[in-house]
């Protein structure tokens, strides 16, 4: 059945991952996509900057004070005049980090649901496994996730695991550590929430090591930027077209 077969792996020449000592505070940049996160972004930037020196906040067309608050907290702010989607915001941040000479990008959502206290676990996982992509794994505490998110994540992760030919335990987590050299060699097309799925399959297909590390599950009173019907339709469209 289309979309269910394991990926055809075409390793990229010199596929990159962790290949030696990394000075994480200076060689890794934080990348935080944001849309109207004025209430959370300041403390988040400050906490991430205690782990990495440079944090890029990509303001994806916010109508509140997200950009100003992020800048006050010490972030390098990149702005989209109009909302383009999470995938587009991440792409802007990754490209800027790569252009500035960073080797790695640490990605967190801007609403505070990812704990900066978990950041060292990503670095340790990359060092231990030589992975090019390390993804946060919430599934050991899945009961703490909202039912809809848990159900959708489990369903998508099963389908993506079949396509990848290996387990992908938490395919939709946006808390990630990514090697930018490996990323720069990939062709990515999505601009919204499908980016989480697309980049996982792209790294696996390129022969890059992908690992998962357990993280905390934090859900507060924030309003999710995911629109269940619209984003499900986008994901389904991407799923049908990805082998085209």
mmCIF file of C-alpha atoms in Angstrom:
data_model
loop_
_atom_site.group_PDB
_atom_site.id
_atom_site.type_symbol
_atom_site.label_atom_id
_atom_site.label_comp_id
_atom_site.label_asym_id
_atom_site.label_seq_id
_atom_site.Cartn_x
_atom_site.Cartn_y
_atom_site.Cartn_z
ATOM 1 C CA UNK A 1 0.000 0.000 0.000
ATOM 2 C CA UNK A 2 1.466 3.418 -0.890
ATOM 3 C CA UNK A 3 3.159 5.135 2.013
ATOM 4 C CA UNK A 4 3.531 1.929 4.056
ATOM 5 C CA UNK A 5 6.695 0.494 2.512
ATOM 6 C CA UNK A 6 10.053 1.033 4.184
ATOM 7 C CA UNK A 7 12.094 3.926 2.868
ATOM 8 C CA UNK A 8 14.594 3.504 0.065
ATOM 9 C CA UNK A 9 17.777 4.637 1.778
ATOM 10 C CA UNK A 10 20.120 6.762 -0.303
ATOM 11 C CA UNK A 11 22.932 7.769 2.064
ATOM 12 C CA UNK A 12 24.272 11.249 1.459
ATOM 13 C CA UNK A 13 27.991 11.525 0.917
ATOM 14 C CA UNK A 14 29.703 12.228 4.211
ATOM 15 C CA UNK A 15 26.476 11.949 6.231
ATOM 16 C CA UNK A 16 27.200 13.895 9.390
ATOM 17 C CA UNK A 17 26.556 13.395 13.051
ATOM 18 C CA UNK A 18 28.537 13.713 16.240
ATOM 19 C CA UNK A 19 32.122 12.926 15.286
ATOM 20 C CA UNK A 20 34.277 14.380 18.032
ATOM 21 C CA UNK A 21 34.358 16.734 20.990
ATOM 22 C CA UNK A 22 31.855 19.579 20.658
ATOM 23 C CA UNK A 23 31.890 22.778 22.678
ATOM 24 C CA UNK A 24 28.110 22.795 22.966
ATOM 25 C CA UNK A 25 27.665 26.336 24.365
ATOM 26 C CA UNK A 26 29.480 27.899 21.394
ATOM 27 C CA UNK A 27 28.957 25.395 18.559
ATOM 28 C CA UNK A 28 25.232 24.819 19.096
ATOM 29 C CA UNK A 29 22.565 27.510 18.674
ATOM 30 C CA UNK A 30 19.076 27.446 20.099
ATOM 31 C CA UNK A 31 16.260 27.828 17.553
ATOM 32 C CA UNK A 32 12.801 28.684 18.885
ATOM 33 C CA UNK A 33 9.882 29.253 16.464
ATOM 34 C CA UNK A 34 7.217 31.498 17.987
ATOM 35 C CA UNK A 35 3.736 32.770 17.304
ATOM 36 C CA UNK A 36 2.275 35.010 20.007
ATOM 37 C CA UNK A 37 4.296 33.616 22.906
ATOM 38 C CA UNK A 38 4.885 36.855 24.849
ATOM 39 C CA UNK A 39 3.865 35.175 28.095
ATOM 40 C CA UNK A 40 6.481 32.409 27.921
ATOM 41 C CA UNK A 41 9.332 33.468 25.671
ATOM 42 C CA UNK A 42 11.371 35.655 28.053
ATOM 43 C CA UNK A 43 12.081 33.067 30.784
ATOM 44 C CA UNK A 44 12.524 30.375 28.137
ATOM 45 C CA UNK A 45 15.211 32.317 26.257
ATOM 46 C CA UNK A 46 17.029 33.096 29.504
ATOM 47 C CA UNK A 47 17.011 29.425 30.522
ATOM 48 C CA UNK A 48 18.203 28.178 27.133
ATOM 49 C CA UNK A 49 20.969 30.788 27.081
ATOM 50 C CA UNK A 50 22.333 29.249 30.260
ATOM 51 C CA UNK A 51 23.122 26.172 28.127
ATOM 52 C CA UNK A 52 24.022 27.681 24.719
ATOM 53 C CA UNK A 53 25.356 31.166 24.085
ATOM 54 C CA UNK A 54 23.216 32.049 21.057
ATOM 55 C CA UNK A 55 19.458 31.642 20.739
ATOM 56 C CA UNK A 56 17.559 32.503 17.571
ATOM 57 C CA UNK A 57 13.888 33.269 18.130
ATOM 58 C CA UNK A 58 11.916 33.226 14.891
ATOM 59 C CA UNK A 59 8.832 35.397 15.316
ATOM 60 C CA UNK A 60 6.378 33.960 12.804
ATOM 61 C CA UNK A 61 4.143 37.014 12.387
ATOM 62 C CA UNK A 62 3.188 37.533 16.041
ATOM 63 C CA UNK A 63 0.748 40.293 16.949
ATOM 64 C CA UNK A 64 1.883 40.585 20.574
ATOM 65 C CA UNK A 65 5.202 41.525 22.170
ATOM 66 C CA UNK A 66 6.989 38.224 21.477
ATOM 67 C CA UNK A 67 9.841 39.768 19.461
ATOM 68 C CA UNK A 68 10.567 42.604 21.886
ATOM 69 C CA UNK A 69 10.490 40.345 24.952
ATOM 70 C CA UNK A 70 12.748 37.770 23.277
ATOM 71 C CA UNK A 71 15.247 40.476 22.349
ATOM 72 C CA UNK A 72 15.230 41.828 25.896
ATOM 73 C CA UNK A 73 16.026 38.319 27.145
ATOM 74 C CA UNK A 74 19.086 38.200 24.872
ATOM 75 C CA UNK A 75 17.802 36.351 21.804
ATOM 76 C CA UNK A 76 18.723 37.122 18.223
ATOM 77 C CA UNK A 77 15.258 37.772 16.783
ATOM 78 C CA UNK A 78 14.346 36.884 13.194
ATOM 79 C CA UNK A 79 10.944 38.078 12.008
ATOM 80 C CA UNK A 80 8.431 36.925 9.435
ATOM 81 C CA UNK A 81 6.124 39.848 8.574
ATOM 82 C CA UNK A 82 3.238 37.399 8.197
ATOM 83 C CA UNK A 83 2.656 33.929 9.609
ATOM 84 C CA UNK A 84 4.234 31.279 7.372
ATOM 85 C CA UNK A 85 4.042 28.178 9.583
ATOM 86 C CA UNK A 86 6.234 26.318 12.060
ATOM 87 C CA UNK A 87 8.237 24.530 9.385
ATOM 88 C CA UNK A 88 9.040 27.808 7.647
ATOM 89 C CA UNK A 89 10.029 29.421 10.948
ATOM 90 C CA UNK A 90 12.331 26.536 11.803
ATOM 91 C CA UNK A 91 13.866 26.708 8.335
ATOM 92 C CA UNK A 92 14.617 30.404 8.795
ATOM 93 C CA UNK A 93 16.291 29.700 12.128
ATOM 94 C CA UNK A 94 18.281 26.724 10.865
ATOM 95 C CA UNK A 95 19.509 28.621 7.822
ATOM 96 C CA UNK A 96 20.614 31.583 9.920
ATOM 97 C CA UNK A 97 22.428 29.330 12.396
ATOM 98 C CA UNK A 98 24.145 27.468 9.557
ATOM 99 C CA UNK A 99 25.155 30.726 7.861
ATOM 100 C CA UNK A 100 26.600 31.967 11.147
ATOM 101 C CA UNK A 101 28.827 28.899 11.384
ATOM 102 C CA UNK A 102 27.030 26.851 14.031
ATOM 103 C CA UNK A 103 27.381 23.075 13.720
ATOM 104 C CA UNK A 104 24.256 22.135 15.669
ATOM 105 C CA UNK A 105 20.777 23.499 16.331
ATOM 106 C CA UNK A 106 18.780 22.855 19.483
ATOM 107 C CA UNK A 107 15.072 23.286 18.743
ATOM 108 C CA UNK A 108 12.394 23.995 21.350
ATOM 109 C CA UNK A 109 8.789 25.149 21.102
ATOM 110 C CA UNK A 110 8.177 28.687 22.296
ATOM 111 C CA UNK A 111 5.269 27.964 24.658
ATOM 112 C CA UNK A 112 7.329 26.588 27.537
ATOM 113 C CA UNK A 113 6.300 22.935 27.209
ATOM 114 C CA UNK A 114 9.957 21.870 26.768
ATOM 115 C CA UNK A 115 12.132 22.068 29.872
ATOM 116 C CA UNK A 116 15.616 23.554 29.358
ATOM 117 C CA UNK A 117 16.700 21.284 32.214
ATOM 118 C CA UNK A 118 16.512 18.413 29.711
ATOM 119 C CA UNK A 119 19.039 20.005 27.326
ATOM 120 C CA UNK A 120 22.123 18.182 28.698
ATOM 121 C CA UNK A 121 20.443 14.842 27.943
ATOM 122 C CA UNK A 122 20.382 15.745 24.229
ATOM 123 C CA UNK A 123 24.094 16.546 24.210
ATOM 124 C CA UNK A 124 24.903 13.354 26.093
ATOM 125 C CA UNK A 125 22.792 11.266 23.715
ATOM 126 C CA UNK A 126 24.587 12.708 20.673
ATOM 127 C CA UNK A 127 27.976 12.056 22.257
ATOM 128 C CA UNK A 128 27.039 8.509 23.240
ATOM 129 C CA UNK A 129 25.378 7.482 19.967
ATOM 130 C CA UNK A 130 27.032 9.722 17.324
ATOM 131 C CA UNK A 131 23.507 10.644 16.200
ATOM 132 C CA UNK A 132 22.888 13.457 13.726
ATOM 133 C CA UNK A 133 19.368 13.968 15.086
ATOM 134 C CA UNK A 134 18.254 13.510 18.692
ATOM 135 C CA UNK A 135 14.516 13.760 19.388
ATOM 136 C CA UNK A 136 12.783 14.178 22.725
ATOM 137 C CA UNK A 137 10.662 11.213 23.786
ATOM 138 C CA UNK A 138 7.622 11.881 25.994
ATOM 139 C CA UNK A 139 6.099 8.443 25.704
ATOM 140 C CA UNK A 140 7.345 7.118 29.040
ATOM 141 C CA UNK A 141 5.004 9.744 30.527
ATOM 142 C CA UNK A 142 2.381 9.578 27.785
ATOM 143 C CA UNK A 143 -0.487 9.533 30.277
ATOM 144 C CA UNK A 144 0.374 13.138 31.148
ATOM 145 C CA UNK A 145 -0.194 14.260 27.552
ATOM 146 C CA UNK A 146 -3.612 15.558 26.439
ATOM 147 C CA UNK A 147 -5.630 12.644 25.048
ATOM 148 C CA UNK A 148 -5.944 14.036 21.514
ATOM 149 C CA UNK A 149 -2.224 14.779 21.203
ATOM 150 C CA UNK A 150 -1.290 11.379 22.613
ATOM 151 C CA UNK A 151 -3.641 9.540 20.276
ATOM 152 C CA UNK A 152 -2.589 11.441 17.142
ATOM 153 C CA UNK A 153 1.090 11.132 18.023
ATOM 154 C CA UNK A 154 0.809 7.387 18.545
ATOM 155 C CA UNK A 155 -1.037 6.912 15.241
ATOM 156 C CA UNK A 156 1.439 9.036 13.262
ATOM 157 C CA UNK A 157 4.446 7.452 14.954
ATOM 158 C CA UNK A 158 3.265 3.968 13.995
ATOM 159 C CA UNK A 159 2.879 4.902 10.342
ATOM 160 C CA UNK A 160 6.199 6.733 10.242
ATOM 161 C CA UNK A 161 7.947 3.821 11.958
ATOM 162 C CA UNK A 162 6.695 1.463 9.251
ATOM 163 C CA UNK A 163 7.874 3.844 6.540
ATOM 164 C CA UNK A 164 11.272 4.262 8.190
ATOM 165 C CA UNK A 165 11.733 0.562 8.858
ATOM 166 C CA UNK A 166 12.649 1.287 12.493
ATOM 167 C CA UNK A 167 10.869 2.442 15.655
ATOM 168 C CA UNK A 168 10.249 6.186 15.928
ATOM 169 C CA UNK A 169 8.800 6.406 19.401
ATOM 170 C CA UNK A 170 7.755 10.075 19.540
ATOM 171 C CA UNK A 171 7.630 11.376 15.998
ATOM 172 C CA UNK A 172 5.868 14.654 16.754
ATOM 173 C CA UNK A 173 8.049 16.069 19.530
ATOM 174 C CA UNK A 174 9.561 19.416 18.557
ATOM 175 C CA UNK A 175 12.353 19.287 21.167
ATOM 176 C CA UNK A 176 15.320 18.227 19.031
ATOM 177 C CA UNK A 177 19.076 18.484 18.568
ATOM 178 C CA UNK A 178 20.107 18.472 14.907
ATOM 179 C CA UNK A 179 23.414 18.481 13.051
ATOM 180 C CA UNK A 180 23.264 21.385 10.607
ATOM 181 C CA UNK A 181 25.704 19.946 8.096
ATOM 182 C CA UNK A 182 23.476 16.881 7.699
ATOM 183 C CA UNK A 183 20.374 19.106 7.511
ATOM 184 C CA UNK A 184 21.934 21.305 4.815
ATOM 185 C CA UNK A 185 22.205 18.321 2.442
ATOM 186 C CA UNK A 186 18.520 17.423 2.620
ATOM 187 C CA UNK A 187 15.591 18.549 0.483
ATOM 188 C CA UNK A 188 12.693 19.535 2.720
ATOM 189 C CA UNK A 189 9.419 20.879 1.393
ATOM 190 C CA UNK A 190 6.950 21.327 4.239
ATOM 191 C CA UNK A 191 6.275 24.616 5.996
ATOM 192 C CA UNK A 192 3.862 23.729 8.795
ATOM 193 C CA UNK A 193 3.646 21.062 11.503
ATOM 194 C CA UNK A 194 4.415 18.265 9.037
ATOM 195 C CA UNK A 195 8.072 19.315 9.316
ATOM 196 C CA UNK A 196 8.481 17.078 12.382
ATOM 197 C CA UNK A 197 7.552 14.008 10.325
ATOM 198 C CA UNK A 198 9.330 15.026 7.139
ATOM 199 C CA UNK A 199 12.665 15.669 8.779
ATOM 200 C CA UNK A 200 12.614 12.354 10.653
ATOM 201 C CA UNK A 201 12.090 10.369 7.466
ATOM 202 C CA UNK A 202 14.616 12.514 5.584
ATOM 203 C CA UNK A 203 17.361 11.855 8.149
ATOM 204 C CA UNK A 204 16.642 8.121 8.180
ATOM 205 C CA UNK A 205 16.566 7.938 4.365
ATOM 206 C CA UNK A 206 19.889 9.802 4.198
ATOM 207 C CA UNK A 207 21.557 7.210 6.394
ATOM 208 C CA UNK A 208 21.969 9.587 9.344
ATOM 209 C CA UNK A 209 21.721 8.174 12.858
ATOM 210 C CA UNK A 210 18.537 9.189 14.688
ATOM 211 C CA UNK A 211 18.103 8.645 18.425
ATOM 212 C CA UNK A 212 15.518 9.485 21.081
ATOM 213 C CA UNK A 213 16.061 10.698 24.639
ATOM 214 C CA UNK A 214 13.439 10.779 27.421
ATOM 215 C CA UNK A 215 12.144 14.224 28.391
ATOM 216 C CA UNK A 216 9.607 15.663 30.804
ATOM 217 C CA UNK A 217 6.004 16.163 29.804
ATOM 218 C CA UNK A 218 4.882 19.726 30.549
ATOM 219 C CA UNK A 219 1.447 20.983 29.588
ATOM 220 C CA UNK A 220 0.147 24.183 31.123
ATOM 221 C CA UNK A 221 -2.774 26.370 30.089
ATOM 222 C CA UNK A 222 -1.220 27.405 26.775
ATOM 223 C CA UNK A 223 -3.385 27.320 23.658
ATOM 224 C CA UNK A 224 -1.951 24.913 21.107
ATOM 225 C CA UNK A 225 -1.075 26.418 17.734
ATOM 226 C CA UNK A 226 -2.095 23.126 16.117
ATOM 227 C CA UNK A 227 -5.464 23.227 14.338
ATOM 228 C CA UNK A 228 -6.519 19.557 14.439
ATOM 229 C CA UNK A 229 -8.552 19.403 11.208
ATOM 230 C CA UNK A 230 -6.489 21.758 9.045
ATOM 231 C CA UNK A 231 -3.131 20.349 10.158
ATOM 232 C CA UNK A 232 -4.367 16.761 9.820
ATOM 233 C CA UNK A 233 -5.351 17.510 6.230
ATOM 234 C CA UNK A 234 -1.916 19.031 5.561
ATOM 235 C CA UNK A 235 -0.207 15.997 7.076
ATOM 236 C CA UNK A 236 -2.329 13.599 5.021
ATOM 237 C CA UNK A 237 -1.555 15.550 1.856
ATOM 238 C CA UNK A 238 2.170 15.408 2.607
ATOM 239 C CA UNK A 239 1.915 11.679 3.385
ATOM 240 C CA UNK A 240 0.289 10.965 0.019
ATOM 241 C CA UNK A 241 2.697 13.121 -1.962
ATOM 242 C CA UNK A 242 5.990 12.276 -0.275
ATOM 243 C CA UNK A 243 6.820 9.441 -2.656
ATOM 244 C CA UNK A 244 5.683 11.442 -5.682
#
